[in-house]
Amino acid sequence: MRLSHSLVPTLKETPTEAQIVSHRLMLRAGLVRQTAAGIYAWLPAGLRVLQKVARIVREEQDAAGAQELLMPTIQPAELWRESGRYEDYGKEMLRLKDRHERDLLYGPTNEEMITDLFRQSVRSYRALPQILYHIQWKFRDEVRPRFGVMRGREFLMKDAYSFDIDYAGAVASYRRMMLSYMRTFRRMGLKAIPMQAESGPIGGNMSHEFIILAPTGESAVYYDAAFEEIDYSASGFDIFSEADLDRFFGLVTTHYAATDEKHDPAAFAALAAGRRREGRGIEVGHVFYFGTKYSTAMGFAVAGPDGRPVAPEMGSYGIGVSRLVGALIEAFHDEAGIIWPDAVAPFRAAILNLKAGDPACERMAEDLYGKLAPSVLYDDREERAGVKFADADLMGHPWQLIVGPRGAARGQVELKRRASGERQELSLDSALAQIV
Ligand code: 5CA
């Protein structure tokens, strides 16, 4: 992308409405703009991050054997009347009427709809187990939308749903999704800790939240230092082996970790003093096992091995895809701006032409752009070098290719790594070789 002709409205000043660093930086770096309370437009650079996050989520869901589908955002009220949640969900649900006065709603989640899709065509236990997921916009009319995309009203979620014939199968699906989540967050450079959690309006009796540590997080969290030391997503677990899933689940659940809602001060106090950690965290994922709650309420049964009807055991598994963009910035920034991990950066690198109009600089910058487009941002604006440096740091590109008149005369470019600040003078070829 050429910055001179792009909608990347960076801001020098700190917007006053933003209380936390990720919200400030998302506005300042021109990633999003609010269009109504808790509702955001994703501008081109922001959308690229959102899509990279979604792609990692998708790849790890696929690797765990889940199938992608796409359910609509608008749902008929009848489905929710069957489960009893139409009334229960209260004011958080956005209710609509169509021209025929039929009750519709903008989906806050999809348990009812996926159960309905299953009951229409799955008749036998032989078709189970299955896990389905989609990445779709949700709407929850939050009382207090805040912190930008972190607690929005419209937000992008990955939600998956598992169907098993018995409890043992449901537990295996639940653990498989947990391992897949650890791998998903790890690939983004994040360390997520699974913590026991309340299941709230989704229901069920087994639930874990995946928490990223950050001082601005909405939940108070208590955990064993073991989570800082061990990488539980480490390869070595076969995600399709039940024995491996048991071993993984045993490992992550032996150590204490809970949000304030489930905190057990006595169990926490029993940890050695040096191992007790208290902090705050952001919930980036949440998994639930709720058994036959929806299948029973909605009259969904399959023929079991002995021919008798069995209500499938279900679970649901959410990841806050748009919230993750904010959480990533909370985890990766400094005073100058965002420091994107390579895996989710909107652009692999930025090319900064420090002297627009200078023929040698133009030639070199265009040459680099020709070789790297479309994965880089070319700052070809007629701006002072200081402005370009500041915006590149603010936007957080992992690499900066700095083209100035002295270097260009010698065929050299300066390569800066955003995370470390390290700079090197290199030939074009060596610079290109480093950033791939
Ligand atoms: N049906 C279940 C799992 S699919 C469900 O809806 N779970 S949830 O309510 O916990 O939401 C899943 C994830 O969506 C949360 O962990 C969080 O990361 C994200 N999320 C929830 N509410 C919001 C919101 N208002 N703004 C941004 N992200 C949100």
PDB file of C-alpha atoms in Angstrom, residues 28-287:
ATOM      1  CA  ARG A  28      -3.841   6.846  16.847  1.00  0.00           C
ATOM      2  CA  ALA A  29      -2.490   4.244  14.416  1.00  0.00           C
ATOM      3  CA  GLY A  30      -5.605   4.592  12.229  1.00  0.00           C
ATOM      4  CA  LEU A  31      -6.777   1.002  12.699  1.00  0.00           C
ATOM      5  CA  VAL A  32     -10.403   1.635  13.670  1.00  0.00           C
ATOM      6  CA  ARG A  33     -12.958   4.400  14.047  1.00  0.00           C
ATOM      7  CA  GLN A  34     -16.058   4.292  16.233  1.00  0.00           C
ATOM      8  CA  THR A  35     -19.292   4.681  14.260  1.00  0.00           C
ATOM      9  CA  ALA A  36     -21.719   4.342  17.231  1.00  0.00           C
ATOM     10  CA  ALA A  37     -21.185   3.444  20.904  1.00  0.00           C
ATOM     11  CA  GLY A  38     -19.283   0.136  20.965  1.00  0.00           C
ATOM     12  CA  ILE A  39     -19.454  -0.265  17.180  1.00  0.00           C
ATOM     13  CA  TYR A  40     -16.343   0.134  15.054  1.00  0.00           C
ATOM     14  CA  ALA A  41     -15.352   0.381  11.433  1.00  0.00           C
ATOM     15  CA  TRP A  42     -12.126  -1.503  10.718  1.00  0.00           C
ATOM     16  CA  LEU A  43      -9.996   0.681   8.466  1.00  0.00           C
ATOM     17  CA  PRO A  44      -7.594  -0.979   5.990  1.00  0.00           C
ATOM     18  CA  ALA A  45      -4.610  -1.460   8.346  1.00  0.00           C
ATOM     19  CA  GLY A  46      -6.855  -2.623  11.198  1.00  0.00           C
ATOM     20  CA  LEU A  47      -8.693  -5.042   8.957  1.00  0.00           C
ATOM     21  CA  ARG A  48      -5.407  -6.640   7.929  1.00  0.00           C
ATOM     22  CA  VAL A  49      -4.627  -7.401  11.576  1.00  0.00           C
ATOM     23  CA  LEU A  50      -8.147  -8.700  12.208  1.00  0.00           C
ATOM     24  CA  GLN A  51      -7.844 -10.993   9.213  1.00  0.00           C
ATOM     25  CA  LYS A  52      -4.435 -12.307  10.284  1.00  0.00           C
ATOM     26  CA  VAL A  53      -5.745 -13.071  13.750  1.00  0.00           C
ATOM     27  CA  ALA A  54      -8.795 -14.791  12.212  1.00  0.00           C
ATOM     28  CA  ARG A  55      -6.550 -16.802   9.903  1.00  0.00           C
ATOM     29  CA  ILE A  56      -4.481 -18.183  12.792  1.00  0.00           C
ATOM     30  CA  VAL A  57      -7.665 -19.053  14.675  1.00  0.00           C
ATOM     31  CA  ARG A  58      -9.054 -20.770  11.567  1.00  0.00           C
ATOM     32  CA  GLU A  59      -5.879 -22.759  10.885  1.00  0.00           C
ATOM     33  CA  GLU A  60      -5.759 -24.067  14.447  1.00  0.00           C
ATOM     34  CA  GLN A  61      -9.468 -24.943  14.439  1.00  0.00           C
ATOM     35  CA  ASP A  62      -8.976 -26.842  11.193  1.00  0.00           C
ATOM     36  CA  ALA A  63      -5.913 -28.583  12.651  1.00  0.00           C
ATOM     37  CA  ALA A  64      -8.074 -29.740  15.570  1.00  0.00           C
ATOM     38  CA  GLY A  65     -10.526 -31.332  13.156  1.00  0.00           C
ATOM     39  CA  ALA A  66     -13.239 -28.667  13.422  1.00  0.00           C
ATOM     40  CA  GLN A  67     -15.255 -27.840  10.283  1.00  0.00           C
ATOM     41  CA  GLU A  68     -15.909 -24.272   9.250  1.00  0.00           C
ATOM     42  CA  LEU A  69     -19.395 -23.131   8.283  1.00  0.00           C
ATOM     43  CA  LEU A  70     -21.028 -19.721   8.285  1.00  0.00           C
ATOM     44  CA  MET A  71     -24.249 -19.046  10.128  1.00  0.00           C
ATOM     45  CA  PRO A  72     -26.120 -15.760   9.675  1.00  0.00           C
ATOM     46  CA  THR A  73     -26.008 -12.831  12.086  1.00  0.00           C
ATOM     47  CA  ILE A  74     -29.818 -12.520  12.120  1.00  0.00           C
ATOM     48  CA  GLN A  75     -31.721 -15.309  13.845  1.00  0.00           C
ATOM     49  CA  PRO A  76     -35.431 -16.114  14.251  1.00  0.00           C
ATOM     50  CA  ALA A  77     -36.801 -15.680  17.787  1.00  0.00           C
ATOM     51  CA  GLU A  78     -38.560 -19.077  17.648  1.00  0.00           C
ATOM     52  CA  LEU A  79     -35.301 -20.955  18.073  1.00  0.00           C
ATOM     53  CA  TRP A  80     -34.545 -19.033  21.239  1.00  0.00           C
ATOM     54  CA  ARG A  81     -38.050 -19.569  22.553  1.00  0.00           C
ATOM     55  CA  GLU A  82     -37.421 -23.322  22.263  1.00  0.00           C
ATOM     56  CA  SER A  83     -34.378 -23.165  24.513  1.00  0.00           C
ATOM     57  CA  GLY A  84     -36.005 -20.665  26.852  1.00  0.00           C
ATOM     58  CA  ARG A  85     -33.263 -18.112  26.319  1.00  0.00           C
ATOM     59  CA  TYR A  86     -35.355 -15.583  24.378  1.00  0.00           C
ATOM     60  CA  GLU A  87     -36.724 -14.142  27.627  1.00  0.00           C
ATOM     61  CA  ASP A  88     -33.666 -15.000  29.785  1.00  0.00           C
ATOM     62  CA  TYR A  89     -31.125 -13.126  27.685  1.00  0.00           C
ATOM     63  CA  GLY A  90     -32.685  -9.793  28.650  1.00  0.00           C
ATOM     64  CA  LYS A  91     -31.602  -6.412  27.382  1.00  0.00           C
ATOM     65  CA  GLU A  92     -28.253  -7.587  26.041  1.00  0.00           C
ATOM     66  CA  MET A  93     -30.065  -9.103  23.079  1.00  0.00           C
ATOM     67  CA  LEU A  94     -30.840  -6.802  20.175  1.00  0.00           C
ATOM     68  CA  ARG A  95     -34.378  -7.646  19.085  1.00  0.00           C
ATOM     69  CA  LEU A  96     -35.759  -6.758  15.647  1.00  0.00           C
ATOM     70  CA  LYS A  97     -39.007  -7.113  13.746  1.00  0.00           C
ATOM     71  CA  ASP A  98     -39.239  -7.662  10.007  1.00  0.00           C
ATOM     72  CA  ARG A  99     -41.968  -6.222   7.743  1.00  0.00           C
ATOM     73  CA  HIS A 100     -44.231  -9.181   8.580  1.00  0.00           C
ATOM     74  CA  GLU A 101     -43.916  -8.384  12.286  1.00  0.00           C
ATOM     75  CA  ARG A 102     -41.866 -11.543  12.810  1.00  0.00           C
ATOM     76  CA  ASP A 103     -39.479 -11.443  15.778  1.00  0.00           C
ATOM     77  CA  LEU A 104     -35.827 -11.640  14.863  1.00  0.00           C
ATOM     78  CA  LEU A 105     -32.631 -10.970  16.776  1.00  0.00           C
ATOM     79  CA  TYR A 106     -29.017 -10.147  16.030  1.00  0.00           C
ATOM     80  CA  GLY A 107     -27.186 -13.215  17.330  1.00  0.00           C
ATOM     81  CA  PRO A 108     -25.161 -12.836  20.539  1.00  0.00           C
ATOM     82  CA  THR A 109     -24.084 -16.522  20.167  1.00  0.00           C
ATOM     83  CA  ASN A 110     -25.290 -19.568  18.178  1.00  0.00           C
ATOM     84  CA  GLU A 111     -26.038 -22.614  20.385  1.00  0.00           C
ATOM     85  CA  GLU A 112     -29.693 -22.757  19.291  1.00  0.00           C
ATOM     86  CA  MET A 113     -29.005 -22.311  15.600  1.00  0.00           C
ATOM     87  CA  ILE A 114     -26.300 -24.967  15.393  1.00  0.00           C
ATOM     88  CA  THR A 115     -28.485 -27.398  17.364  1.00  0.00           C
ATOM     89  CA  ASP A 116     -31.290 -26.737  14.896  1.00  0.00           C
ATOM     90  CA  LEU A 117     -28.990 -27.330  11.905  1.00  0.00           C
ATOM     91  CA  PHE A 118     -27.849 -30.595  13.440  1.00  0.00           C
ATOM     92  CA  ARG A 119     -31.297 -31.892  14.314  1.00  0.00           C
ATOM     93  CA  GLN A 120     -32.476 -31.265  10.751  1.00  0.00           C
ATOM     94  CA  SER A 121     -30.037 -33.778   9.326  1.00  0.00           C
ATOM     95  CA  VAL A 122     -28.088 -35.833  11.857  1.00  0.00           C
ATOM     96  CA  ARG A 123     -30.002 -38.970  12.786  1.00  0.00           C
ATOM     97  CA  SER A 124     -27.478 -41.503  14.043  1.00  0.00           C
ATOM     98  CA  TYR A 125     -24.687 -41.701  16.598  1.00  0.00           C
ATOM     99  CA  ARG A 126     -22.499 -42.932  13.729  1.00  0.00           C
ATOM    100  CA  ALA A 127     -22.207 -39.344  12.438  1.00  0.00           C
ATOM    101  CA  LEU A 128     -20.719 -38.214  15.780  1.00  0.00           C
ATOM    102  CA  PRO A 129     -18.482 -36.764  17.064  1.00  0.00           C
ATOM    103  CA  GLN A 130     -18.375 -33.480  15.146  1.00  0.00           C
ATOM    104  CA  ILE A 131     -17.116 -29.983  15.906  1.00  0.00           C
ATOM    105  CA  LEU A 132     -18.284 -27.029  13.810  1.00  0.00           C
ATOM    106  CA  TYR A 133     -17.207 -23.421  13.997  1.00  0.00           C
ATOM    107  CA  HIS A 134     -17.716 -20.101  12.343  1.00  0.00           C
ATOM    108  CA  ILE A 135     -16.114 -16.673  12.539  1.00  0.00           C
ATOM    109  CA  GLN A 136     -18.981 -14.232  12.573  1.00  0.00           C
ATOM    110  CA  TRP A 137     -20.051 -10.858  13.968  1.00  0.00           C
ATOM    111  CA  LYS A 138     -22.040 -10.892  17.162  1.00  0.00           C
ATOM    112  CA  PHE A 139     -24.075  -8.191  18.835  1.00  0.00           C
ATOM    113  CA  ARG A 140     -24.516  -7.784  22.573  1.00  0.00           C
ATOM    114  CA  ASP A 141     -26.081  -4.602  23.813  1.00  0.00           C
ATOM    115  CA  GLU A 142     -23.539  -4.236  26.624  1.00  0.00           C
ATOM    116  CA  VAL A 143     -24.558  -1.773  29.354  1.00  0.00           C
ATOM    117  CA  ARG A 144     -21.107  -0.254  29.332  1.00  0.00           C
ATOM    118  CA  PRO A 145     -19.242  -0.749  26.070  1.00  0.00           C
ATOM    119  CA  ARG A 146     -15.708   0.433  26.764  1.00  0.00           C
ATOM    120  CA  PHE A 147     -12.028   0.109  26.019  1.00  0.00           C
ATOM    121  CA  GLY A 148     -12.614   0.220  22.271  1.00  0.00           C
ATOM    122  CA  VAL A 149     -12.871  -3.187  20.614  1.00  0.00           C
ATOM    123  CA  MET A 150     -12.136  -4.882  23.933  1.00  0.00           C
ATOM    124  CA  ARG A 151     -15.747  -4.626  25.103  1.00  0.00           C
ATOM    125  CA  GLY A 152     -17.712  -3.649  22.054  1.00  0.00           C
ATOM    126  CA  ARG A 153     -21.372  -4.119  21.235  1.00  0.00           C
ATOM    127  CA  GLU A 154     -20.644  -5.520  17.775  1.00  0.00           C
ATOM    128  CA  PHE A 155     -17.620  -7.813  17.808  1.00  0.00           C
ATOM    129  CA  LEU A 156     -16.089 -10.662  15.838  1.00  0.00           C
ATOM    130  CA  MET A 157     -16.125 -14.053  17.514  1.00  0.00           C
ATOM    131  CA  LYS A 158     -14.989 -17.516  16.589  1.00  0.00           C
ATOM    132  CA  ASP A 159     -17.544 -19.843  18.080  1.00  0.00           C
ATOM    133  CA  ALA A 160     -17.312 -23.606  17.856  1.00  0.00           C
ATOM    134  CA  TYR A 161     -19.813 -26.248  18.921  1.00  0.00           C
ATOM    135  CA  SER A 162     -19.140 -29.908  19.672  1.00  0.00           C
ATOM    136  CA  PHE A 163     -21.576 -32.822  19.438  1.00  0.00           C
ATOM    137  CA  ASP A 164     -20.748 -36.152  21.067  1.00  0.00           C
ATOM    138  CA  ILE A 165     -22.735 -39.257  21.857  1.00  0.00           C
ATOM    139  CA  ASP A 166     -21.580 -39.541  25.471  1.00  0.00           C
ATOM    140  CA  TYR A 167     -19.880 -37.717  28.317  1.00  0.00           C
ATOM    141  CA  ALA A 168     -16.434 -39.230  27.656  1.00  0.00           C
ATOM    142  CA  GLY A 169     -16.569 -38.016  24.068  1.00  0.00           C
ATOM    143  CA  ALA A 170     -17.676 -34.529  25.134  1.00  0.00           C
ATOM    144  CA  VAL A 171     -14.780 -34.307  27.583  1.00  0.00           C
ATOM    145  CA  ALA A 172     -12.337 -35.260  24.824  1.00  0.00           C
ATOM    146  CA  SER A 173     -13.801 -32.561  22.525  1.00  0.00           C
ATOM    147  CA  TYR A 174     -13.546 -30.006  25.324  1.00  0.00           C
ATOM    148  CA  ARG A 175      -9.904 -30.843  25.973  1.00  0.00           C
ATOM    149  CA  ARG A 176      -9.116 -30.859  22.260  1.00  0.00           C
ATOM    150  CA  MET A 177     -10.468 -27.321  21.945  1.00  0.00           C
ATOM    151  CA  MET A 178      -8.460 -26.259  25.011  1.00  0.00           C
ATOM    152  CA  LEU A 179      -5.222 -27.536  23.496  1.00  0.00           C
ATOM    153  CA  SER A 180      -6.102 -25.890  20.198  1.00  0.00           C
ATOM    154  CA  TYR A 181      -6.613 -22.588  22.063  1.00  0.00           C
ATOM    155  CA  MET A 182      -3.200 -22.794  23.734  1.00  0.00           C
ATOM    156  CA  ARG A 183      -1.635 -23.281  20.300  1.00  0.00           C
ATOM    157  CA  THR A 184      -3.695 -20.484  18.754  1.00  0.00           C
ATOM    158  CA  PHE A 185      -2.634 -17.875  21.315  1.00  0.00           C
ATOM    159  CA  ARG A 186       0.971 -19.091  21.316  1.00  0.00           C
ATOM    160  CA  ARG A 187       1.206 -18.514  17.551  1.00  0.00           C
ATOM    161  CA  MET A 188       0.287 -14.877  18.153  1.00  0.00           C
ATOM    162  CA  GLY A 189       3.082 -14.603  20.702  1.00  0.00           C
ATOM    163  CA  LEU A 190       0.627 -14.565  23.611  1.00  0.00           C
ATOM    164  CA  LYS A 191       0.750 -16.609  26.753  1.00  0.00           C
ATOM    165  CA  ALA A 192      -2.814 -17.470  27.716  1.00  0.00           C
ATOM    166  CA  ILE A 193      -3.636 -19.112  31.025  1.00  0.00           C
ATOM    167  CA  PRO A 194      -6.728 -21.342  31.254  1.00  0.00           C
ATOM    168  CA  MET A 195      -8.648 -20.505  34.416  1.00  0.00           C
ATOM    169  CA  GLN A 196     -11.717 -22.030  35.986  1.00  0.00           C
ATOM    170  CA  ALA A 197     -14.689 -19.847  35.256  1.00  0.00           C
ATOM    171  CA  GLU A 198     -18.405 -19.291  35.678  1.00  0.00           C
ATOM    172  CA  SER A 199     -20.524 -20.386  32.747  1.00  0.00           C
ATOM    173  CA  GLY A 200     -23.082 -17.529  32.962  1.00  0.00           C
ATOM    174  CA  PRO A 201     -25.894 -17.387  30.393  1.00  0.00           C
ATOM    175  CA  ILE A 202     -24.352 -20.144  28.227  1.00  0.00           C
ATOM    176  CA  GLY A 203     -24.919 -22.651  31.045  1.00  0.00           C
ATOM    177  CA  GLY A 204     -23.251 -25.937  31.948  1.00  0.00           C
ATOM    178  CA  ASN A 205     -20.985 -27.078  34.733  1.00  0.00           C
ATOM    179  CA  MET A 206     -17.474 -27.060  33.310  1.00  0.00           C
ATOM    180  CA  SER A 207     -15.974 -23.872  31.970  1.00  0.00           C
ATOM    181  CA  HIS A 208     -12.553 -22.294  31.491  1.00  0.00           C
ATOM    182  CA  GLU A 209     -11.579 -18.791  30.494  1.00  0.00           C
ATOM    183  CA  PHE A 210      -8.334 -18.131  28.627  1.00  0.00           C
ATOM    184  CA  ILE A 211      -6.677 -15.121  30.143  1.00  0.00           C
ATOM    185  CA  ILE A 212      -3.895 -12.887  28.821  1.00  0.00           C
ATOM    186  CA  LEU A 213      -2.130 -11.043  31.615  1.00  0.00           C
ATOM    187  CA  ALA A 214      -2.366  -7.259  31.330  1.00  0.00           C
ATOM    188  CA  PRO A 215      -2.643  -4.567  34.000  1.00  0.00           C
ATOM    189  CA  THR A 216      -5.691  -3.083  32.241  1.00  0.00           C
ATOM    190  CA  GLY A 217      -7.592  -6.392  32.126  1.00  0.00           C
ATOM    191  CA  GLU A 218     -11.155  -6.450  33.418  1.00  0.00           C
ATOM    192  CA  SER A 219     -10.716  -9.540  35.630  1.00  0.00           C
ATOM    193  CA  ALA A 220      -8.606  -9.925  38.748  1.00  0.00           C
ATOM    194  CA  VAL A 221      -6.672 -13.197  38.449  1.00  0.00           C
ATOM    195  CA  TYR A 222      -4.748 -15.501  40.792  1.00  0.00           C
ATOM    196  CA  TYR A 223      -2.404 -18.180  39.520  1.00  0.00           C
ATOM    197  CA  ASP A 224       0.592 -20.384  40.158  1.00  0.00           C
ATOM    198  CA  ALA A 225       3.951 -19.166  38.793  1.00  0.00           C
ATOM    199  CA  ALA A 226       4.167 -22.482  36.920  1.00  0.00           C
ATOM    200  CA  PHE A 227       2.164 -20.865  34.136  1.00  0.00           C
ATOM    201  CA  GLU A 228       4.968 -18.381  33.541  1.00  0.00           C
ATOM    202  CA  GLU A 229       7.543 -21.149  33.282  1.00  0.00           C
ATOM    203  CA  ILE A 230       5.958 -23.879  31.200  1.00  0.00           C
ATOM    204  CA  ASP A 231       4.690 -23.724  27.649  1.00  0.00           C
ATOM    205  CA  TYR A 232       1.713 -26.070  27.764  1.00  0.00           C
ATOM    206  CA  SER A 233       1.041 -25.755  24.062  1.00  0.00           C
ATOM    207  CA  ALA A 234       4.447 -27.232  23.290  1.00  0.00           C
ATOM    208  CA  SER A 235       4.346 -29.839  20.596  1.00  0.00           C
ATOM    209  CA  GLY A 236       4.518 -33.378  21.781  1.00  0.00           C
ATOM    210  CA  PHE A 237       0.777 -33.651  22.292  1.00  0.00           C
ATOM    211  CA  ASP A 238      -1.170 -35.399  19.570  1.00  0.00           C
ATOM    212  CA  ILE A 239      -4.432 -33.475  19.473  1.00  0.00           C
ATOM    213  CA  PHE A 240      -6.293 -36.579  18.281  1.00  0.00           C
ATOM    214  CA  SER A 241      -4.993 -38.881  21.011  1.00  0.00           C
ATOM    215  CA  GLU A 242      -7.263 -39.107  24.046  1.00  0.00           C
ATOM    216  CA  ALA A 243      -4.338 -40.172  26.213  1.00  0.00           C
ATOM    217  CA  ASP A 244      -2.405 -37.044  25.183  1.00  0.00           C
ATOM    218  CA  LEU A 245      -5.443 -34.839  25.769  1.00  0.00           C
ATOM    219  CA  ASP A 246      -5.803 -36.294  29.291  1.00  0.00           C
ATOM    220  CA  ARG A 247      -2.131 -35.649  29.976  1.00  0.00           C
ATOM    221  CA  PHE A 248      -2.383 -32.081  28.668  1.00  0.00           C
ATOM    222  CA  PHE A 249      -5.537 -31.368  30.689  1.00  0.00           C
ATOM    223  CA  GLY A 250      -3.948 -32.854  33.799  1.00  0.00           C
ATOM    224  CA  LEU A 251      -0.923 -30.602  33.378  1.00  0.00           C
ATOM    225  CA  VAL A 252      -2.810 -27.347  32.878  1.00  0.00           C
ATOM    226  CA  THR A 253      -5.296 -28.027  35.641  1.00  0.00           C
ATOM    227  CA  THR A 254      -2.914 -29.227  38.390  1.00  0.00           C
ATOM    228  CA  HIS A 255      -1.695 -25.686  38.957  1.00  0.00           C
ATOM    229  CA  TYR A 256      -3.890 -23.107  40.599  1.00  0.00           C
ATOM    230  CA  ALA A 257      -5.442 -20.500  38.289  1.00  0.00           C
ATOM    231  CA  ALA A 258      -8.745 -18.700  38.799  1.00  0.00           C
ATOM    232  CA  THR A 259     -10.452 -15.405  38.088  1.00  0.00           C
ATOM    233  CA  ASP A 260     -11.984 -13.486  40.997  1.00  0.00           C
ATOM    234  CA  GLU A 261     -15.387 -15.131  40.396  1.00  0.00           C
ATOM    235  CA  LYS A 262     -13.979 -18.588  41.141  1.00  0.00           C
ATOM    236  CA  HIS A 263     -11.083 -17.612  43.381  1.00  0.00           C
ATOM    237  CA  ASP A 264     -10.519 -19.889  46.378  1.00  0.00           C
ATOM    238  CA  PRO A 265      -8.351 -17.925  48.845  1.00  0.00           C
ATOM    239  CA  ALA A 266      -7.604 -21.029  50.937  1.00  0.00           C
ATOM    240  CA  ALA A 267      -6.306 -23.035  47.964  1.00  0.00           C
ATOM    241  CA  PHE A 268      -4.274 -20.023  46.813  1.00  0.00           C
ATOM    242  CA  ALA A 269      -2.807 -19.517  50.283  1.00  0.00           C
ATOM    243  CA  ALA A 270      -1.664 -23.146  50.249  1.00  0.00           C
ATOM    244  CA  LEU A 271       0.804 -22.356  47.424  1.00  0.00           C
ATOM    245  CA  ALA A 272       4.387 -21.570  48.411  1.00  0.00           C
ATOM    246  CA  ALA A 273       4.634 -17.787  48.862  1.00  0.00           C
ATOM    247  CA  GLY A 274       7.073 -17.441  45.977  1.00  0.00           C
ATOM    248  CA  ARG A 275       4.660 -19.109  43.588  1.00  0.00           C
ATOM    249  CA  ARG A 276       1.587 -16.965  44.239  1.00  0.00           C
ATOM    250  CA  ARG A 277       0.846 -14.526  41.460  1.00  0.00           C
ATOM    251  CA  GLU A 278      -1.912 -11.938  41.466  1.00  0.00           C
ATOM    252  CA  GLY A 279      -2.690  -9.653  38.605  1.00  0.00           C
ATOM    253  CA  ARG A 280      -5.240  -8.626  36.067  1.00  0.00           C
ATOM    254  CA  GLY A 281      -6.161 -10.276  32.808  1.00  0.00           C
ATOM    255  CA  ILE A 282      -8.113 -10.055  29.575  1.00  0.00           C
ATOM    256  CA  GLU A 283     -10.452 -12.908  28.664  1.00  0.00           C
ATOM    257  CA  VAL A 284      -9.645 -13.813  25.058  1.00  0.00           C
ATOM    258  CA  GLY A 285     -11.389 -17.172  24.991  1.00  0.00           C
ATOM    259  CA  HIS A 286     -14.010 -19.096  26.914  1.00  0.00           C
ATOM    260  CA  VAL A 287     -14.975 -22.771  26.664  1.00  0.00           C
TER     261      VAL A 287
END
